[in-house]
Every structure is written in C-alpha cells, then in structure tokens.
Amino acid sequence: MILPIYVYGSQVLRAKAEKVDSANEPDIKSFVEDMVATMHNADGCGLAAPQVGVSKRILVVDGNDLADRWPELKGFHREMINPEFTFESEETSTYEEGCLSVPGVDADVVRPKRIKVRYLDVDFNEVEEEFDNFAARMIQHEMDHLNGILFVDHASPIRKKMISGKLANIVKGKIKASYKVRSDAK
Ligand code: NI
C-alpha cells in the first residue's frame, strides 16, 4: 500500500519517534513493506516512519537506483528498527541532499563519513554493521527523521536564506510532487 508522505511544516516530522516494542507490533512487516513501496513509488532512496505519519523508530534505505553513479550501492537495501549509532567517524564528507518531505529543495550537508549502526531487522534479530560514504549518509539522513531533524536544519546560514521561500511555500501547500503528500501543520 502506498502511503501519503508528510511534508515540511508537519508536526509529526518534528517529534522524537518512539522506540518499537517488538511484543506489541504484530504488523511490523506489512508496515515496513508499505514504507518500501511508498519510497519506491516516490523514487526515493530512503524513508523514515515519521514521513508517513507514524512516530516510530523505523527507517528504510535503498541505494540500487543510485548504483550507476555509486557502484558500492548495488544491492544496498536495509530495513532498520530502533537503529542506534555505536560509532560516528570524526572524518566528515559534504554532499547535496534532498528529501521526499521537502520536495524541490536541496542543500549541502556535512556528516560523519563512516558510522556503525546497531538495529533490529524485521524479524527482530539484532544486527550491527558499519557503513561509509553514501550508504552512511543515507542512514544518517533517515536517523535524523527519527529525532525530529530535517536535512535543511543542517544547511549553511546562506543556504537556509536561499531556500526559505521554497520552504514557506511547502508549508502553505504549494507543492509540486509526483506522489501523494499530506500535512498536519497547524
Ligand atoms: Ni528525508
């Protein structure tokens, strides 16, 4: 099932998402399937549960569409429940990011180049993995969503000024997107 994506200005995007309690989540697999379908339908490479209005610590990432440019992303697909970073490198990288919740906006973001992340897979097995470069960036972007942070928050002051008009338009509902969007902005 394709879910509508909440856009900039929505309160659900600013909340700290709740940890998933495995005992109380019988439908987690079908929800994660919906998240993946929603991400693919919108041509996105990552999605966090708050972006579909569910304030829970779940993220999905898929780098296969980017493998032409970054061959290391071939086969990179993860579904993470309750992810936590156990390592973040001091070395950083800078790259332009976008977000399905902030259509038509991009900005350079500085992030640690390498991370280690511990998470539960959809069968609630604990996994710990290390990622670098673009894969690490994708996971960090989605992890931010679980903490109520959007990539535009990391933009430089001058970039923030440049995109402020576009952000204001999204809040007003002036959005061009090829997928269904929603807002709970007040
Ligand atoms: Ni995003």
Tab-separated table of C-alpha atoms and ligand atoms in Angstrom:
chain	number	residue	atom	x	y	z
A	1	MET	CA	0.000	0.000	0.000
A	2	ILE	CA	1.294	3.409	-0.955
A	3	LEU	CA	1.070	5.870	1.929
A	4	PRO	CA	0.920	9.674	1.664
A	5	ILE	CA	4.157	11.445	2.618
A	6	TYR	CA	4.037	14.199	5.237
A	7	VAL	CA	5.775	17.368	4.139
A	8	TYR	CA	7.791	20.170	5.719
A	9	GLY	CA	5.760	22.048	8.317
A	10	SER	CA	4.152	18.853	9.611
A	11	GLN	CA	4.403	18.347	13.371
A	12	VAL	CA	4.984	14.603	13.036
A	13	LEU	CA	8.295	15.389	11.300
A	14	ARG	CA	9.449	17.350	14.347
A	15	ALA	CA	8.633	14.787	17.049
A	16	LYS	CA	11.147	12.370	18.542
A	17	ALA	CA	9.894	8.979	17.377
A	18	GLU	CA	9.072	6.221	19.875
A	19	LYS	CA	11.033	3.005	20.162
A	20	VAL	CA	9.327	-0.037	18.674
A	21	ASP	CA	8.356	-2.616	21.297
A	22	SER	CA	8.518	-5.931	19.449
A	23	ALA	CA	5.877	-7.615	21.610
A	24	ASN	CA	3.276	-5.023	20.645
A	25	GLU	CA	3.950	-4.819	16.911
A	26	PRO	CA	2.321	-7.785	15.158
A	27	ASP	CA	2.007	-5.918	11.841
A	28	ILE	CA	5.502	-4.522	11.602
A	29	LYS	CA	6.379	-6.485	8.441
A	30	SER	CA	3.423	-5.236	6.438
A	31	PHE	CA	4.058	-1.670	7.626
A	32	VAL	CA	7.715	-1.891	6.554
A	33	GLU	CA	6.563	-3.287	3.186
A	34	ASP	CA	4.290	-0.256	2.823
A	35	MET	CA	7.201	2.045	3.651
A	36	VAL	CA	9.370	0.407	0.969
A	37	ALA	CA	6.561	0.601	-1.607
A	38	THR	CA	5.959	4.262	-0.732
A	39	MET	CA	9.679	5.064	-1.058
A	40	HIS	CA	9.930	3.340	-4.455
A	41	ASN	CA	6.709	4.931	-5.714
A	42	ALA	CA	8.185	8.356	-4.941
A	43	ASP	CA	11.580	7.472	-6.492
A	44	GLY	CA	13.210	7.998	-3.120
A	45	CYS	CA	16.291	6.246	-1.725
A	46	GLY	CA	15.202	6.368	1.906
A	47	LEU	CA	12.181	6.842	4.110
A	48	ALA	CA	11.570	7.079	7.854
A	49	ALA	CA	8.286	6.138	9.553
A	50	PRO	CA	7.501	9.736	10.688
A	51	GLN	CA	7.405	10.688	6.997
A	52	VAL	CA	4.295	8.552	6.632
A	53	GLY	CA	2.834	9.916	9.858
A	54	VAL	CA	3.959	7.123	12.180
A	55	SER	CA	6.161	8.349	15.007
A	56	LYS	CA	8.150	5.137	15.462
A	57	ARG	CA	11.857	4.360	15.134
A	58	ILE	CA	11.811	2.586	11.758
A	59	LEU	CA	13.741	3.512	8.602
A	60	VAL	CA	14.257	2.016	5.159
A	61	VAL	CA	17.013	2.780	2.650
A	62	ASP	CA	17.620	1.542	-0.891
A	63	GLY	CA	20.615	2.615	-2.937
A	64	ASN	CA	20.038	0.469	-6.016
A	65	ASP	CA	18.774	3.372	-8.141
A	66	LEU	CA	21.988	5.255	-7.349
A	67	ALA	CA	24.305	2.378	-8.238
A	68	ASP	CA	25.033	3.826	-11.687
A	69	ARG	CA	26.837	6.694	-10.003
A	70	TRP	CA	27.971	4.852	-6.858
A	71	PRO	CA	28.608	1.168	-7.693
A	72	GLU	CA	29.094	0.380	-3.994
A	73	LEU	CA	25.343	0.947	-3.530
A	74	LYS	CA	24.411	-2.002	-5.724
A	75	GLY	CA	22.344	-4.300	-3.519
A	76	PHE	CA	22.273	-1.824	-0.636
A	77	HIS	CA	18.828	-2.169	0.907
A	78	ARG	CA	18.171	-2.148	4.642
A	79	GLU	CA	15.141	-2.054	6.882
A	80	MET	CA	16.048	-0.930	10.388
A	81	ILE	CA	14.031	-0.938	13.582
A	82	ASN	CA	15.269	1.015	16.629
A	83	PRO	CA	18.603	1.919	14.973
A	84	GLU	CA	21.372	3.376	17.153
A	85	PHE	CA	24.791	4.622	16.162
A	86	THR	CA	27.604	2.882	18.016
A	87	PHE	CA	30.296	4.783	16.128
A	88	GLU	CA	30.498	8.001	14.100
A	89	SER	CA	33.802	8.900	12.453
A	90	GLU	CA	35.429	12.256	13.047
A	91	GLU	CA	36.187	12.414	9.357
A	92	THR	CA	33.299	14.064	7.555
A	93	SER	CA	32.063	14.407	3.999
A	94	THR	CA	29.845	17.028	2.396
A	95	TYR	CA	27.207	16.275	-0.197
A	96	GLU	CA	23.972	17.674	-1.544
A	97	GLU	CA	20.860	16.094	-0.055
A	98	GLY	CA	17.159	16.198	-0.745
A	99	CYS	CA	14.156	14.669	0.980
A	100	LEU	CA	10.725	13.378	-0.067
A	101	SER	CA	9.241	15.522	2.722
A	102	VAL	CA	10.905	18.656	1.348
A	103	PRO	CA	10.197	18.414	-2.401
A	104	GLY	CA	12.161	20.653	-4.734
A	105	VAL	CA	14.754	21.669	-2.133
A	106	ASP	CA	18.393	20.629	-1.833
A	107	ALA	CA	21.289	21.659	0.355
A	108	ASP	CA	24.808	20.540	1.169
A	109	VAL	CA	25.060	18.648	4.447
A	110	VAL	CA	28.223	17.782	6.374
A	111	ARG	CA	28.082	14.374	8.033
A	112	PRO	CA	30.434	11.779	9.519
A	113	LYS	CA	31.881	9.696	6.701
A	114	ARG	CA	31.617	6.363	8.487
A	115	ILE	CA	29.160	5.018	11.017
A	116	LYS	CA	28.427	1.838	12.849
A	117	VAL	CA	24.773	1.155	13.489
A	118	ARG	CA	23.031	-1.398	15.684
A	119	TYR	CA	19.434	-2.187	14.818
A	120	LEU	CA	16.746	-4.861	14.669
A	121	ASP	CA	15.763	-6.323	11.320
A	122	VAL	CA	12.085	-7.038	10.534
A	123	ASP	CA	12.396	-10.418	12.257
A	124	PHE	CA	13.694	-8.613	15.360
A	125	ASN	CA	17.198	-10.045	15.028
A	126	GLU	CA	19.877	-7.704	16.351
A	127	VAL	CA	22.378	-6.626	13.703
A	128	GLU	CA	25.436	-4.367	13.880
A	129	GLU	CA	27.001	-3.106	10.657
A	130	GLU	CA	29.469	-0.490	9.500
A	131	PHE	CA	28.742	1.780	6.530
A	132	ASP	CA	30.669	4.507	4.782
A	133	ASN	CA	30.250	7.211	2.178
A	134	PHE	CA	26.834	7.440	0.575
A	135	ALA	CA	25.285	4.493	2.437
A	136	ALA	CA	26.345	6.061	5.752
A	137	ARG	CA	24.878	9.393	4.623
A	138	MET	CA	21.533	7.835	3.667
A	139	ILE	CA	21.207	6.123	7.041
A	140	GLN	CA	22.165	9.301	8.922
A	141	HIS	CA	19.599	11.332	6.978
A	142	GLU	CA	16.854	8.843	7.900
A	143	MET	CA	18.067	8.599	11.509
A	144	ASP	CA	17.677	12.375	11.759
A	145	HIS	CA	13.992	11.958	10.861
A	146	LEU	CA	13.563	9.692	13.902
A	147	ASN	CA	14.834	12.560	16.059
A	148	GLY	CA	12.671	15.279	14.507
A	149	ILE	CA	15.543	16.709	12.454
A	150	LEU	CA	15.369	17.573	8.735
A	151	PHE	CA	18.351	17.938	6.406
A	152	VAL	CA	17.575	21.621	5.857
A	153	ASP	CA	18.334	22.173	9.566
A	154	HIS	CA	21.977	21.348	8.746
A	155	ALA	CA	22.224	23.768	5.805
A	156	SER	CA	24.586	26.730	5.975
A	157	PRO	CA	23.026	30.058	7.043
A	158	ILE	CA	23.283	31.417	3.489
A	159	ARG	CA	21.684	28.301	2.008
A	160	LYS	CA	18.916	28.481	4.623
A	161	LYS	CA	18.180	32.011	3.467
A	162	MET	CA	18.127	30.916	-0.176
A	163	ILE	CA	15.631	28.089	0.392
A	164	SER	CA	13.404	29.900	2.904
A	165	GLY	CA	10.898	30.947	0.233
A	166	LYS	CA	10.529	27.391	-1.054
A	167	LEU	CA	10.082	26.073	2.488
A	168	ALA	CA	7.401	28.686	3.190
A	169	ASN	CA	5.588	27.585	0.037
A	170	ILE	CA	5.608	23.943	1.130
A	171	VAL	CA	4.086	24.962	4.479
A	172	LYS	CA	1.380	26.837	2.545
A	173	GLY	CA	0.673	23.728	0.485
A	174	LYS	CA	2.246	24.986	-2.730
A	175	ILE	CA	3.980	21.728	-3.595
A	176	LYS	CA	4.993	20.088	-6.810
A	177	ALA	CA	5.458	16.371	-6.217
A	178	SER	CA	4.768	13.262	-8.279
A	179	TYR	CA	3.477	11.416	-5.195
A	180	LYS	CA	0.692	11.914	-2.699
A	181	VAL	CA	1.576	14.332	0.096
A	182	ARG	CA	-0.064	15.318	3.345
A	183	SER	CA	0.497	17.853	6.100
A	184	ASP	CA	-0.540	18.118	9.725
A	185	ALA	CA	0.827	21.656	10.046
A	186	LYS	CA	-1.121	23.934	12.375
B	1	NI	NI	14.285	12.778	4.338
